[in-house]
Short mmCIF file of C-alpha atoms in Angstrom, two decimals:
data_model
loop_
_atom_site.label_atom_id
_atom_site.label_comp_id
_atom_site.label_asym_id
_atom_site.label_seq_id
_atom_site.Cartn_x
_atom_site.Cartn_y
_atom_site.Cartn_z
CA UNK A 1 -33.52 -9.80 -21.90
CA UNK A 2 -32.40 -7.81 -25.17
CA UNK A 3 -29.36 -5.69 -26.19
CA UNK A 4 -30.02 -2.18 -26.89
CA UNK A 5 -28.75 1.24 -26.17
CA UNK A 6 -25.47 1.07 -28.49
CA UNK A 7 -24.64 0.61 -32.17
CA UNK A 8 -25.32 -2.54 -33.29
CA UNK A 9 -22.53 -5.22 -34.08
CA UNK A 10 -21.95 -5.70 -37.81
CA UNK A 11 -23.88 -9.55 -38.64
CA UNK A 12 -21.15 -12.19 -39.93
CA UNK A 13 -19.92 -15.43 -38.67
CA UNK A 14 -17.99 -16.27 -36.18
CA UNK A 15 -18.34 -16.13 -32.32
CA UNK A 16 -18.89 -12.84 -30.55
CA UNK A 17 -16.00 -12.24 -27.51
CA UNK A 18 -15.74 -9.92 -25.13
CA UNK A 19 -13.34 -8.86 -22.90
CA UNK A 20 -13.92 -7.23 -19.81
CA UNK A 21 -10.98 -4.89 -18.54
CA UNK A 22 -8.48 -3.16 -20.55
CA UNK A 23 -5.39 -3.80 -18.43
CA UNK A 24 -2.84 -5.79 -19.36
CA UNK A 25 -4.56 -9.15 -19.16
CA UNK A 26 -7.15 -8.09 -21.19
CA UNK A 27 -4.84 -6.17 -23.71
CA UNK A 28 -2.63 -9.34 -23.98
CA UNK A 29 -5.47 -11.69 -24.59
CA UNK A 30 -7.33 -9.14 -26.88
CA UNK A 31 -4.03 -9.05 -29.21
CA UNK A 32 -3.69 -12.56 -29.47
CA UNK A 33 -7.00 -13.25 -30.08
CA UNK A 34 -8.02 -10.33 -32.86
CA UNK A 35 -5.32 -11.59 -34.96
CA UNK A 36 -7.12 -15.27 -35.08
CA UNK A 37 -8.92 -15.97 -37.86
CA UNK A 38 -11.69 -17.02 -36.08
CA UNK A 39 -12.58 -14.20 -33.61
CA UNK A 40 -13.60 -11.03 -36.10
CA UNK A 41 -16.01 -9.63 -33.22
CA UNK A 42 -14.07 -8.90 -30.45
CA UNK A 43 -14.46 -6.04 -28.11
CA UNK A 44 -12.55 -5.07 -25.36
CA UNK A 45 -14.72 -3.08 -22.30
CA UNK A 46 -12.70 -1.01 -20.32
CA UNK A 47 -14.28 0.98 -17.54
CA UNK A 48 -12.02 4.13 -17.36
CA UNK A 49 -10.84 6.50 -20.03
CA UNK A 50 -7.48 4.64 -20.44
CA UNK A 51 -5.96 1.21 -21.17
CA UNK A 52 -3.07 -0.26 -19.19
CA UNK A 53 -4.64 -0.72 -15.59
CA UNK A 54 -2.24 -0.89 -13.23
CA UNK A 55 0.40 -0.06 -15.48
CA UNK A 56 0.44 3.70 -15.20
CA UNK A 57 3.31 5.85 -16.08
CA UNK A 58 2.84 10.01 -16.03
CA UNK A 59 4.75 12.77 -17.11
CA UNK A 60 5.89 15.21 -13.95
CA UNK A 61 8.70 16.36 -12.18
CA UNK A 62 9.93 17.08 -15.93
CA UNK A 63 10.54 13.19 -16.92
CA UNK A 64 8.09 9.75 -16.28
CA UNK A 65 7.01 8.15 -13.57
CA UNK A 66 5.65 4.53 -12.72
CA UNK A 67 2.35 5.29 -10.90
CA UNK A 68 1.94 1.65 -11.27
CA UNK A 69 3.98 -1.27 -12.07
CA UNK A 70 7.39 -0.25 -11.63
CA UNK A 71 10.38 -3.18 -12.45
CA UNK A 72 10.44 -6.35 -14.64
CA UNK A 73 11.28 -8.90 -12.09
CA UNK A 74 13.90 -11.42 -13.60
CA UNK A 75 14.14 -10.03 -17.06
CA UNK A 76 15.40 -12.97 -18.73
CA UNK A 77 14.32 -15.36 -21.81
CA UNK A 78 12.29 -16.71 -19.66
CA UNK A 79 9.97 -14.05 -19.17
CA UNK A 80 7.55 -13.13 -21.60
CA UNK A 81 7.30 -9.80 -20.78
CA UNK A 82 11.22 -8.85 -21.12
CA UNK A 83 11.49 -10.88 -24.37
CA UNK A 84 8.45 -8.64 -25.64
CA UNK A 85 9.55 -5.45 -24.46
CA UNK A 86 13.03 -5.91 -25.92
CA UNK A 87 11.56 -6.73 -29.26
CA UNK A 88 9.70 -3.31 -29.34
CA UNK A 89 12.83 -2.09 -28.86
CA UNK A 90 11.63 -0.97 -24.80
CA UNK A 91 14.45 -1.45 -22.79
CA UNK A 92 18.07 0.05 -22.22
CA UNK A 93 21.91 -1.72 -23.26
CA UNK A 94 22.08 -2.49 -19.71
CA UNK A 95 18.97 -4.37 -19.18
CA UNK A 96 19.48 -6.24 -22.49
CA UNK A 97 22.80 -7.65 -21.65
CA UNK A 98 23.44 -11.16 -21.18
CA UNK A 99 25.02 -10.38 -17.76
CA UNK A 100 22.17 -8.83 -16.43
CA UNK A 101 19.97 -11.53 -17.37
CA UNK A 102 22.24 -14.11 -15.99
CA UNK A 103 22.34 -12.25 -12.20
CA UNK A 104 20.68 -14.39 -9.81
CA UNK A 105 18.99 -12.11 -6.79
CA UNK A 106 16.94 -14.94 -5.36
CA UNK A 107 14.03 -12.77 -5.79
CA UNK A 108 15.35 -10.62 -2.98
CA UNK A 109 15.15 -6.56 -3.10
CA UNK A 110 19.00 -5.41 -3.16
CA UNK A 111 20.70 -3.64 0.06
CA UNK A 112 20.12 0.15 0.79
CA UNK A 113 22.94 2.61 0.01
CA UNK A 114 22.47 4.36 3.18
CA UNK A 115 20.07 3.59 6.13
CA UNK A 116 18.70 5.93 8.30
CA UNK A 117 17.39 5.45 12.29
CA UNK A 118 14.68 7.49 13.38
CA UNK A 119 16.83 9.17 15.87
CA UNK A 120 18.99 10.89 13.32
CA UNK A 121 22.13 8.64 13.05
CA UNK A 122 23.31 6.25 10.00
CA UNK A 123 22.66 2.61 10.55
CA UNK A 124 26.09 0.60 9.82
CA UNK A 125 25.79 -1.28 6.89
CA UNK A 126 27.31 -4.06 7.74
CA UNK A 127 24.86 -4.66 10.27
CA UNK A 128 21.97 -4.37 7.62
CA UNK A 129 23.68 -6.78 5.64
CA UNK A 130 24.02 -9.26 8.41
CA UNK A 131 20.07 -9.04 9.26
CA UNK A 132 19.60 -9.23 5.48
CA UNK A 133 21.26 -12.30 5.48
CA UNK A 134 19.34 -13.84 8.32
CA UNK A 135 15.91 -12.35 6.78
CA UNK A 136 16.17 -13.58 3.25
CA UNK A 137 17.49 -16.86 4.37
CA UNK A 138 14.62 -17.45 6.25
CA UNK A 139 12.41 -16.54 3.60
CA UNK A 140 14.28 -19.09 1.56
CA UNK A 141 13.49 -21.90 4.20
CA UNK A 142 10.26 -21.39 3.50
CA UNK A 143 10.24 -23.64 0.57
CA UNK A 144 10.45 -26.41 2.90
CA UNK A 145 6.96 -26.32 3.65
CA UNK A 146 6.09 -26.80 -0.60
CA UNK A 147 2.76 -28.76 -0.69
CA UNK A 148 2.69 -29.64 2.88
CA UNK A 149 -0.97 -30.75 4.02
CA UNK A 150 -0.56 -28.58 7.23
CA UNK A 151 1.68 -25.98 9.04
CA UNK A 152 2.53 -24.80 12.21
CA UNK A 153 2.62 -21.88 12.39
CA UNK A 154 0.18 -21.32 8.94
CA UNK A 155 1.67 -17.96 8.14
CA UNK A 156 4.77 -17.06 6.89
CA UNK A 157 4.56 -14.07 9.44
CA UNK A 158 4.41 -16.55 12.74
CA UNK A 159 7.23 -18.95 11.04
CA UNK A 160 9.53 -15.96 10.88
CA UNK A 161 9.13 -14.85 13.77
CA UNK A 162 9.52 -17.96 15.51
CA UNK A 163 13.25 -18.26 14.15
CA UNK A 164 14.23 -15.11 15.10
CA UNK A 165 13.38 -15.59 18.29
CA UNK A 166 15.53 -18.98 18.60
CA UNK A 167 18.52 -16.33 16.53
CA UNK A 168 18.03 -13.92 19.27
CA UNK A 169 19.26 -16.57 21.79
CA UNK A 170 22.75 -16.72 20.30
CA UNK A 171 22.94 -12.52 19.74
CA UNK A 172 25.91 -11.43 21.99
CA UNK A 173 25.44 -7.60 21.97
CA UNK A 174 24.35 -5.01 24.30
CA UNK A 175 20.71 -4.42 24.52
CA UNK A 176 20.74 -1.01 22.04
CA UNK A 177 22.09 -3.12 19.34
CA UNK A 178 19.78 -5.97 19.73
CA UNK A 179 17.02 -3.55 19.69
CA UNK A 180 18.74 -1.92 16.25
CA UNK A 181 18.85 -5.68 14.96
CA UNK A 182 15.26 -6.01 15.47
CA UNK A 183 14.62 -2.68 13.96
CA UNK A 184 15.96 -3.61 11.23
CA UNK A 185 14.38 -6.40 10.80
CA UNK A 186 10.91 -4.88 11.02
CA UNK A 187 12.11 -2.86 8.26
CA UNK A 188 12.60 -6.12 6.65
CA UNK A 189 9.19 -7.41 7.18
CA UNK A 190 7.86 -4.19 5.72
CA UNK A 191 9.37 -4.61 2.75
CA UNK A 192 8.38 -8.11 2.28
CA UNK A 193 4.52 -6.57 2.82
CA UNK A 194 5.03 -4.46 -0.02
CA UNK A 195 6.41 -7.32 -2.26
CA UNK A 196 3.54 -9.32 -1.08
CA UNK A 197 1.00 -6.87 -1.27
CA UNK A 198 -0.34 -7.61 2.04
CA UNK A 199 -0.91 -5.69 5.45
CA UNK A 200 1.23 -8.14 7.34
CA UNK A 201 3.03 -11.62 6.88
CA UNK A 202 0.73 -13.19 9.29
CA UNK A 203 -1.93 -12.91 6.91
CA UNK A 204 0.21 -15.09 4.21
CA UNK A 205 -0.20 -18.83 3.83
CA UNK A 206 3.19 -20.50 4.70
CA UNK A 207 3.02 -24.18 2.92
CA UNK A 208 2.02 -22.25 -0.59
CA UNK A 209 4.64 -19.28 -0.10
CA UNK A 210 7.36 -21.38 -1.62
CA UNK A 211 5.39 -21.92 -5.15
CA UNK A 212 6.60 -18.61 -5.95
CA UNK A 213 8.97 -18.73 -9.15
CA UNK A 214 11.80 -16.39 -9.19
CA UNK A 215 13.70 -15.84 -12.70
CA UNK A 216 17.30 -14.59 -13.36
CA UNK A 217 17.90 -11.29 -14.02
CA UNK A 218 18.38 -8.15 -12.18
CA UNK A 219 15.16 -6.32 -12.37
CA UNK A 220 15.08 -3.69 -14.80
CA UNK A 221 12.64 -0.60 -15.76
CA UNK A 222 11.20 0.76 -18.73
CA UNK A 223 13.48 4.57 -19.69
CA UNK A 224 10.50 5.93 -21.10
CA UNK A 225 7.91 4.44 -18.98
CA UNK A 226 6.29 0.92 -18.73
CA UNK A 227 3.54 2.17 -20.54
CA UNK A 228 5.41 2.12 -23.39
CA UNK A 229 4.73 -2.00 -23.24
CA UNK A 230 0.53 -1.01 -23.57
CA UNK A 231 0.97 1.46 -26.12
CA UNK A 232 2.76 -1.13 -28.17
CA UNK A 233 -0.14 -3.48 -27.75
CA UNK A 234 -2.49 -1.02 -28.45
CA UNK A 235 -1.10 0.06 -31.79
CA UNK A 236 -1.45 -3.46 -32.94
CA UNK A 237 -5.31 -3.76 -32.24
CA UNK A 238 -7.73 -2.69 -34.99
CA UNK A 239 -8.90 0.60 -34.11
CA UNK A 240 -12.44 -0.18 -32.98
CA UNK A 241 -11.68 -2.85 -30.60
CA UNK A 242 -11.34 -0.76 -27.36
CA UNK A 243 -14.31 0.57 -25.92
CA UNK A 244 -13.15 3.24 -22.89
CA UNK A 245 -15.47 4.52 -20.22
CA UNK A 246 -17.55 1.53 -20.36
CA UNK A 247 -17.82 0.13 -16.85
CA UNK A 248 -19.65 -3.01 -16.60
CA UNK A 249 -22.18 -3.51 -14.06
CA UNK A 250 -23.45 -7.33 -14.95
CA UNK A 251 -22.48 -10.10 -16.36
CA UNK A 252 -25.48 -12.66 -17.60
CA UNK A 253 -23.94 -15.45 -17.88
CA UNK A 254 -26.38 -18.51 -17.70
CA UNK A 255 -29.50 -17.46 -20.52
CA UNK A 256 -30.38 -17.03 -23.84
CA UNK A 257 -30.66 -13.45 -25.37
CA UNK A 258 -31.54 -12.08 -28.68
CA UNK A 259 -30.70 -8.96 -30.76
CA UNK A 260 -32.11 -7.39 -33.21
CA UNK A 261 -29.23 -7.18 -35.59
CA UNK A 262 -28.91 -10.94 -35.48
CA UNK A 263 -32.20 -12.44 -35.94
CA UNK A 264 -33.00 -16.13 -35.16
CA UNK A 265 -29.41 -15.99 -33.17
CA UNK A 266 -29.15 -16.78 -29.55
CA UNK A 267 -26.22 -15.87 -26.96
CA UNK A 268 -25.60 -17.36 -23.77
CA UNK A 269 -24.08 -14.66 -22.26
CA UNK A 270 -25.15 -10.59 -21.74
CA UNK A 271 -22.64 -7.84 -20.65
CA UNK A 272 -24.55 -5.12 -18.73
CA UNK A 273 -22.63 -2.00 -18.59
CA UNK A 274 -23.44 0.94 -15.86
CA UNK A 275 -24.50 3.21 -18.42
CA UNK A 276 -27.48 0.87 -19.78
CA UNK A 277 -25.78 -0.74 -22.58
CA UNK A 278 -26.17 -4.26 -23.36
CA UNK A 279 -23.32 -6.30 -25.17
CA UNK A 280 -24.35 -10.04 -26.07
CA UNK A 281 -21.79 -12.82 -26.57
CA UNK A 282 -20.66 -16.47 -27.23
CA UNK A 283 -17.85 -15.75 -24.74
CA UNK A 284 -17.05 -13.02 -22.19
CA UNK A 285 -13.21 -12.99 -20.48
CA UNK A 286 -13.11 -11.30 -17.57
CA UNK A 287 -9.88 -9.53 -16.17
CA UNK A 288 -11.20 -7.56 -13.85
CA UNK A 289 -8.95 -6.42 -10.49
CA UNK A 290 -9.70 -9.24 -7.56
CA UNK A 291 -10.09 -6.35 -5.24
CA UNK A 292 -12.68 -4.96 -7.72
CA UNK A 293 -14.40 -8.44 -7.91
CA UNK A 294 -14.64 -8.70 -4.25
CA UNK A 295 -16.27 -5.52 -3.79
CA UNK A 296 -18.82 -6.00 -6.44
CA UNK A 297 -19.36 -10.22 -5.86
CA UNK A 298 -22.67 -9.72 -5.05
CA UNK A 299 -24.20 -8.12 -8.28
CA UNK A 300 -21.30 -8.69 -11.01
CA UNK A 301 -22.59 -12.02 -12.07
CA UNK A 302 -26.15 -13.35 -12.82
CA UNK A 303 -26.92 -15.95 -11.69
CA UNK A 304 -24.43 -15.83 -8.89
CA UNK A 305 -21.04 -17.60 -8.89
CA UNK A 306 -20.90 -21.12 -7.78
CA UNK A 307 -20.44 -21.58 -4.11
CA UNK A 308 -16.92 -22.85 -4.58
CA UNK A 309 -15.64 -19.80 -6.84
CA UNK A 310 -17.18 -17.45 -4.27
CA UNK A 311 -15.16 -18.97 -1.67
CA UNK A 312 -12.06 -19.00 -3.56
CA UNK A 313 -12.48 -15.25 -4.12
CA UNK A 314 -13.24 -14.51 -0.80
CA UNK A 315 -10.22 -16.60 0.74
CA UNK A 316 -7.53 -15.46 -1.56
CA UNK A 317 -5.60 -12.38 -0.16
CA UNK A 318 -5.82 -8.85 -2.09
CA UNK A 319 -3.73 -5.85 -0.56
CA UNK A 320 -2.48 -2.44 -1.11
CA UNK A 321 0.81 -1.15 -2.12
CA UNK A 322 1.35 2.64 -2.90
CA UNK A 323 4.06 4.92 -4.11
CA UNK A 324 4.58 8.32 -3.03
CA UNK A 325 7.09 10.44 -5.07
CA UNK A 326 9.20 13.82 -3.24
CA UNK A 327 10.39 16.03 -5.77
CA UNK A 328 13.18 18.17 -4.56
CA UNK A 329 15.14 20.96 -6.03
CA UNK A 330 18.91 19.27 -5.13
CA UNK A 331 19.41 16.20 -3.73
CA UNK A 332 20.26 15.79 0.01
CA UNK A 333 22.13 12.24 -0.83
CA UNK A 334 24.98 11.35 -2.69
CA UNK A 335 25.54 11.11 -6.47
CA UNK A 336 25.77 7.36 -6.28
CA UNK A 337 23.24 6.59 -3.73
CA UNK A 338 20.34 4.63 -5.22
CA UNK A 339 17.94 3.12 -2.16
CA UNK A 340 17.36 4.94 1.27
CA UNK A 341 16.39 2.65 4.12
CA UNK A 342 14.35 4.19 7.26
CA UNK A 343 14.78 2.40 10.28
CA UNK A 344 12.35 2.80 13.55
CA UNK A 345 14.23 2.08 16.29
CA UNK A 346 11.04 1.56 18.34
CA UNK A 347 9.73 -1.36 16.52
CA UNK A 348 10.35 -4.60 16.41
CA UNK A 349 8.57 -7.65 14.29
CA UNK A 350 8.12 -9.74 17.83
CA UNK A 351 5.97 -6.44 19.11
CA UNK A 352 2.04 -6.53 17.62
CA UNK A 353 0.83 -3.66 19.43
CA UNK A 354 0.02 -1.15 16.87
CA UNK A 355 -0.10 2.90 17.45
CA UNK A 356 -2.99 4.80 15.51
CA UNK A 357 -2.91 5.03 11.98
CA UNK A 358 -2.91 8.78 12.21
CA UNK A 359 0.05 9.09 14.63
CA UNK A 360 2.37 6.69 13.09
CA UNK A 361 1.51 5.64 9.61
CA UNK A 362 4.24 6.61 8.17
CA UNK A 363 6.23 4.23 10.06
CA UNK A 364 5.10 1.43 7.52
CA UNK A 365 6.88 3.29 4.71
CA UNK A 366 10.00 0.94 3.76
CA UNK A 367 12.19 3.79 2.38
CA UNK A 368 12.89 5.63 -1.01
CA UNK A 369 14.30 4.37 -4.21
CA UNK A 370 16.44 7.24 -5.92
CA UNK A 371 15.28 7.86 -9.64
CA UNK A 372 17.11 9.03 -12.51
CA UNK A 373 17.76 12.72 -12.07
CA UNK A 374 15.36 14.46 -14.41
CA UNK A 375 16.38 18.19 -16.03
CA UNK A 376 14.94 20.48 -13.24
CA UNK A 377 14.19 18.43 -9.91
CA UNK A 378 15.36 14.94 -8.39
CA UNK A 379 12.89 12.74 -7.06
CA UNK A 380 12.76 9.90 -4.44
CA UNK A 381 10.15 7.37 -4.65
CA UNK A 382 8.90 5.28 -1.75
CA UNK A 383 6.50 2.51 -1.12
CA UNK A 384 4.14 1.57 1.38
CA UNK A 385 2.15 -1.27 2.16
CA UNK A 386 -1.48 -2.19 4.05
CA UNK A 387 -3.57 -0.40 5.73
CA UNK A 388 -1.15 2.43 6.70
CA UNK A 389 -1.22 2.45 2.75
CA UNK A 390 -4.60 2.89 2.51
CA UNK A 391 -5.08 5.36 5.56
CA UNK A 392 -2.42 7.49 3.58
CA UNK A 393 -4.83 7.97 0.77
CA UNK A 394 -7.54 9.51 2.81
CA UNK A 395 -4.78 12.45 3.60
CA UNK A 396 -4.60 15.70 1.58
CA UNK A 397 -1.77 16.07 -0.20
CA UNK A 398 -0.59 18.98 2.15
CA UNK A 399 -0.50 16.13 4.98
CA UNK A 400 1.47 13.78 3.37
CA UNK A 401 3.92 16.50 2.16
CA UNK A 402 4.20 18.13 5.67
CA UNK A 403 4.59 14.35 7.72
CA UNK A 404 7.19 13.17 5.06
CA UNK A 405 9.43 16.31 5.40
CA UNK A 406 8.94 15.53 9.27
CA UNK A 407 10.72 12.50 9.02
CA UNK A 408 13.28 13.02 6.61
CA UNK A 409 14.49 15.98 8.91
CA UNK A 410 14.69 13.51 11.93
CA UNK A 411 16.21 10.70 10.25
CA UNK A 412 18.96 12.65 8.43
CA UNK A 413 19.69 14.63 11.82
CA UNK A 414 19.13 17.92 9.73
CA UNK A 415 16.32 20.25 11.10
CA UNK A 416 16.78 22.52 8.07
CA UNK A 417 16.59 19.76 5.70
CA UNK A 418 14.64 21.59 2.56
CA UNK A 419 11.05 20.54 2.01
CA UNK A 420 9.84 18.81 -0.55
CA UNK A 421 8.72 20.43 -3.73
CA UNK A 422 5.87 18.82 -4.89
CA UNK A 423 4.29 15.19 -3.89
CA UNK A 424 2.81 12.46 -5.84
CA UNK A 425 1.31 9.79 -4.88
CA UNK A 426 -0.72 6.49 -5.86
CA UNK A 427 -4.07 5.54 -4.22
CA UNK A 428 -4.70 2.02 -5.72
CA UNK A 429 -7.27 0.94 -2.91
CA UNK A 430 -10.08 4.35 -3.31
CA UNK A 431 -9.88 3.69 -7.30
CA UNK A 432 -13.45 2.07 -8.24
CA UNK A 433 -12.01 -0.08 -10.64
CA UNK A 434 -9.14 -1.65 -9.00
CA UNK A 435 -9.50 -1.37 -4.73
CA UNK A 436 -6.18 -2.70 -4.31
CA UNK A 437 -2.60 -3.42 -5.85
CA UNK A 438 -2.78 -7.17 -6.07
CA UNK A 439 -2.96 -10.96 -4.58
CA UNK A 440 -1.29 -13.05 -2.29
CA UNK A 441 -2.53 -16.86 -0.78
CA UNK A 442 -4.06 -15.95 2.15
CA UNK A 443 -3.67 -18.16 5.61
CA UNK A 444 -6.87 -20.48 5.04
CA UNK A 445 -6.61 -20.53 1.24
CA UNK A 446 -3.80 -22.31 -1.28
CA UNK A 447 -3.33 -22.72 -4.73
CA UNK A 448 -6.02 -24.58 -5.31
CA UNK A 449 -8.20 -21.50 -4.67
CA UNK A 450 -6.11 -20.00 -7.11
CA UNK A 451 -7.10 -23.02 -9.81
CA UNK A 452 -11.24 -23.16 -8.80
CA UNK A 453 -10.85 -18.98 -9.59
CA UNK A 454 -9.52 -20.02 -13.14
CA UNK A 455 -12.04 -22.38 -14.31
CA UNK A 456 -14.37 -21.25 -16.78
CA UNK A 457 -17.98 -21.22 -16.42
CA UNK A 458 -20.05 -23.14 -16.42
CA UNK A 459 -18.07 -25.71 -14.91
CA UNK A 460 -17.33 -29.43 -16.27
CA UNK A 461 -17.86 -30.77 -13.12
CA UNK A 462 -14.24 -31.73 -12.36
CA UNK A 463 -12.83 -30.65 -9.07
CA UNK A 464 -9.68 -28.94 -8.80
CA UNK A 465 -8.05 -32.04 -7.08
CA UNK A 466 -8.81 -33.97 -10.32
CA UNK A 467 -6.24 -32.54 -12.74
CA UNK A 468 -2.52 -31.25 -12.70
CA UNK A 469 -2.42 -27.60 -12.35
CA UNK A 470 0.45 -26.94 -14.92
CA UNK A 471 -2.01 -28.05 -17.47
CA UNK A 472 -4.64 -25.50 -16.16
CA UNK A 473 -5.11 -22.00 -18.01
CA UNK A 474 -7.13 -19.22 -17.28
CA UNK A 475 -9.30 -19.37 -19.98
CA UNK A 476 -9.78 -22.90 -19.53
CA UNK A 477 -8.12 -26.22 -19.08
CA UNK A 478 -7.14 -28.79 -21.70
CA UNK A 479 -9.57 -31.07 -20.48
CA UNK A 480 -12.11 -28.82 -19.46
CA UNK A 481 -12.12 -26.88 -22.76
CA UNK A 482 -15.81 -26.87 -24.92
CA UNK A 483 -17.50 -24.95 -27.30
CA UNK A 484 -20.68 -24.79 -24.69
CA UNK A 485 -17.91 -22.70 -22.10
CA UNK A 486 -19.00 -19.06 -22.12
CA UNK A 487 -17.05 -17.14 -19.15
CA UNK A 488 -13.28 -16.94 -18.75
CA UNK A 489 -11.14 -16.13 -16.10
CA UNK A 490 -7.92 -14.26 -16.93
CA UNK A 491 -6.53 -12.47 -13.55
CA UNK A 492 -3.07 -11.98 -11.83
CA UNK A 493 -4.23 -14.40 -9.51
CA UNK A 494 -5.12 -17.17 -12.20
CA UNK A 495 -1.41 -18.10 -12.43
CA UNK A 496 0.63 -18.65 -9.20
CA UNK A 497 4.01 -16.92 -9.75
CA UNK A 498 6.01 -14.07 -7.99
CA UNK A 499 6.87 -12.77 -11.38
CA UNK A 500 2.89 -11.70 -11.85
CA UNK A 501 4.10 -8.47 -14.28
CA UNK A 502 4.55 -10.95 -17.00
CA UNK A 503 1.57 -13.24 -16.09
CA UNK A 504 -0.65 -11.71 -18.82
CA UNK A 505 1.27 -13.35 -21.96
CA UNK A 506 0.88 -16.79 -20.51
CA UNK A 507 -3.05 -16.34 -19.74
CA UNK A 508 -3.19 -15.21 -23.15
CA UNK A 509 -1.46 -18.26 -24.31
CA UNK A 510 -4.41 -20.17 -23.28
CA UNK A 511 -6.78 -17.68 -25.10
CA UNK A 512 -5.36 -18.55 -28.69
CA UNK A 513 -5.86 -22.11 -27.55
CA UNK A 514 -9.77 -21.47 -26.59
CA UNK A 515 -9.63 -19.65 -30.22
CA UNK A 516 -8.02 -22.72 -31.86
CA UNK A 517 -10.84 -24.94 -30.17
CA UNK A 518 -14.00 -22.77 -30.77
CA UNK A 519 -12.59 -22.18 -34.57
CA UNK A 520 -13.76 -25.62 -35.95
CA UNK A 521 -17.58 -24.31 -35.01
CA UNK A 522 -17.22 -21.46 -37.00
CA UNK A 523 -15.39 -22.03 -40.07
#
């Protein structure tokens, strides 16, 4: 197969490197590689008209809202995204303060400012705090199963429910209070589903759950939008590196390809795009979301991926977490309110029966965060995960607005509460080049599957158990890195760490190590 249908690359020494995907992982790799003297022929192929992937800031409601990534989790010196954002001057004074960087959150979402029950009454914040202490304590206990060969029960959800049943034996309150406690816990389960990007905690494996690392620092945001980070990275790249609206159809990775502009030279990889354009290369760095890879696994690589990599892709979980923004002319919440919790009194984490999505999708909504007020509007941001989140994407804006207006009137006990003026929402599951939000270690998978997914192609024949995980990278491992490697993998799954929003920098560190290794061949 020969390349064609595009402008020829300028001839010259040095390897051709293609980065597939212009999200934060792809941009991070490109930034490192394009400033390395060994890589003068670098292109980033982005399927859409914009860079940033699941970092997506939009100008709406008279301000900036984050449709994608929202916070820097663990904003402290150990966090590369925090360091880079500070370097670019993108953070506020509070986020940069030493006091903020030293706060230990344990990785848990903070308590709400107000909690509303579905019966239209306020829930005692003391009761909410009591249940949060119980739930967060049980989450912390999951670390005891780290590296366990086998666990019973196998999932985080089953473990939590087993422990809650044990605690219930000591509850002495009346039945209504006990039911309310369970309803609060159900909300906390839903919060954890949003954190883990899963439909149910019953799908999340218990043994590897404790591998997540939590950094100090109170979560912070970008005052002018998270996309400021990608804009700064984009500004550092040569103007011809990015190729937009160029979705990739197939990566042919085990062949010998030629190009008219480089007579006598063969390339081991050919990237075929949906519009028919073909790009030959010596190395390809694949940064597409795992959800996209799951959807197109049978056609995206030719020849097909090795069995162990295919199985890893299928076993690792990838779920949906969406946001729903509601704009109000005037706030119905108190001026100091930051987080509104919604508790459905007829729900319990111990009950598996699921009502029809059409009738109850909104019960998966964990509540709303209050955004800083804009010039002429006030905005709430709700979070919802799982199948309910995916069902929400199928509804019209009018249907979503109507449903949530009913919810807010019901839980506040105010049937005359003014309806929101407008709605904006993310739809990450139906986004064709994303197909979800982020990954989790599902029951039946482990951190070893992520290691297998991170291995380059062709494989060096070493098994995942043959090398320490900390020596691995998403491009190639210290032991496996050789000049014959052709396809390298950088996803959010390739590093096993809760602070996934900064992993692209760690992953691209390995890109520059790969550059140093290959440089000797082309210098």
